[in-house]
Amino acid sequence: PAWECLSSRPVFSGGPIQEIAVQHLRLPDGTEVPDYYRIRMPDYVLVFAVDLTGQVLVLRQYKHGPGRVCWGFPGGALEAGESPIEAARRELLEETGWVADRWTSLGSYVTNGNQYCNTAHLYRADGCRVETDATRPDMERPELMLMDRRTLVRPDVLPHFAVASHLALLAVATHP
């Protein structure tokens, strides 16, 4: 059974955080939790992009969350009114300058089981090819690498992916 939200009061909004709200909840057993925090951030997309030779586009860049240079996949926040597939196409082009012939949704997943945070929309893009230079690269100034799929799933390579949603995309995209 779902938890019942008796009230919700916004307490913060700023930067990428759309809202932190304190909620008063009632659990199915009747227990009340008067100060449960829920976080809302923009939904986002991640793209497992495969070129015409079967190589995967991987970005090597600093990520401030883990505080280190790590590997990941092209992606970013949905803009107002934008569908996830539109965002995926836009982000691939902006971050890499590449486009794709075939797109497959690999699902949408909430990033935090209790506080919500946002939804990650995962895609596989096949038949990728260079269209132009990156049109709007991330502030992290990523290095684009082309990698073999078998290399990406090696146990010694996995620690390079420090962000759980990127590892989830790697797992879903490589294990049909």
PDB file of N, CA and C in Angstrom, residues 3 23 25 36-39 110-117:
ATOM      1  N   TRP A   3       2.048   5.122   0.807  1.00  0.00           N
ATOM      2  CA  TRP A   3       2.060   6.035   1.940  1.00  0.00           C
ATOM      3  C   TRP A   3       1.129   7.202   1.603  1.00  0.00           C
ATOM      4  N   GLN A  23       7.341  16.612   4.112  1.00  0.00           N
ATOM      5  CA  GLN A  23       6.010  16.032   4.034  1.00  0.00           C
ATOM      6  C   GLN A  23       5.622  15.407   5.369  1.00  0.00           C
ATOM      7  N   LEU A  25       3.595  12.334   6.513  1.00  0.00           N
ATOM      8  CA  LEU A  25       3.119  11.092   5.911  1.00  0.00           C
ATOM      9  C   LEU A  25       2.394  10.215   6.924  1.00  0.00           C
ATOM     10  N   TYR A  36       9.251  14.086   6.750  1.00  0.00           N
ATOM     11  CA  TYR A  36       9.888  13.282   5.717  1.00  0.00           C
ATOM     12  C   TYR A  36      10.228  14.201   4.542  1.00  0.00           C
ATOM     13  N   TYR A  37      11.465  14.157   4.084  1.00  0.00           N
ATOM     14  CA  TYR A  37      11.899  15.069   3.026  1.00  0.00           C
ATOM     15  C   TYR A  37      11.847  14.393   1.665  1.00  0.00           C
ATOM     16  N   ARG A  38      11.306  15.123   0.712  1.00  0.00           N
ATOM     17  CA  ARG A  38      11.240  14.653  -0.673  1.00  0.00           C
ATOM     18  C   ARG A  38      11.941  15.680  -1.553  1.00  0.00           C
ATOM     19  N   ILE A  39      12.725  15.188  -2.506  1.00  0.00           N
ATOM     20  CA  ILE A  39      13.548  16.045  -3.356  1.00  0.00           C
ATOM     21  C   ILE A  39      13.090  15.898  -4.811  1.00  0.00           C
ATOM     22  N   VAL A 110      13.266   5.761 -11.519  1.00  0.00           N
ATOM     23  CA  VAL A 110      13.432   6.752 -10.459  1.00  0.00           C
ATOM     24  C   VAL A 110      14.821   6.560  -9.863  1.00  0.00           C
ATOM     25  N   THR A 111      15.511   7.660  -9.585  1.00  0.00           N
ATOM     26  CA  THR A 111      16.909   7.559  -9.158  1.00  0.00           C
ATOM     27  C   THR A 111      17.100   7.374  -7.660  1.00  0.00           C
ATOM     28  N   ASN A 112      16.078   7.645  -6.860  1.00  0.00           N
ATOM     29  CA  ASN A 112      16.189   7.439  -5.416  1.00  0.00           C
ATOM     30  C   ASN A 112      14.886   6.826  -4.937  1.00  0.00           C
ATOM     31  N   GLY A 113      14.954   5.633  -4.403  1.00  0.00           N
ATOM     32  CA  GLY A 113      13.762   4.886  -4.029  1.00  0.00           C
ATOM     33  C   GLY A 113      12.912   5.527  -2.948  1.00  0.00           C
ATOM     34  N   ASN A 114      13.458   6.375  -2.119  1.00  0.00           N
ATOM     35  CA  ASN A 114      12.676   6.975  -1.039  1.00  0.00           C
ATOM     36  C   ASN A 114      12.440   8.467  -1.208  1.00  0.00           C
ATOM     37  N   GLN A 115      13.444   9.221  -1.616  1.00  0.00           N
ATOM     38  CA  GLN A 115      13.279  10.666  -1.741  1.00  0.00           C
ATOM     39  C   GLN A 115      12.848  11.086  -3.141  1.00  0.00           C
ATOM     40  N   TYR A 116      12.774  10.177  -4.084  1.00  0.00           N
ATOM     41  CA  TYR A 116      12.402  10.385  -5.477  1.00  0.00           C
ATOM     42  C   TYR A 116      13.532  11.023  -6.270  1.00  0.00           C
ATOM     43  N   CYS A 117      13.832  12.245  -6.103  1.00  0.00           N
ATOM     44  CA  CYS A 117      14.831  13.035  -6.840  1.00  0.00           C
ATOM     45  C   CYS A 117      14.398  13.276  -8.277  1.00  0.00           C
TER      46      CYS A 117
END
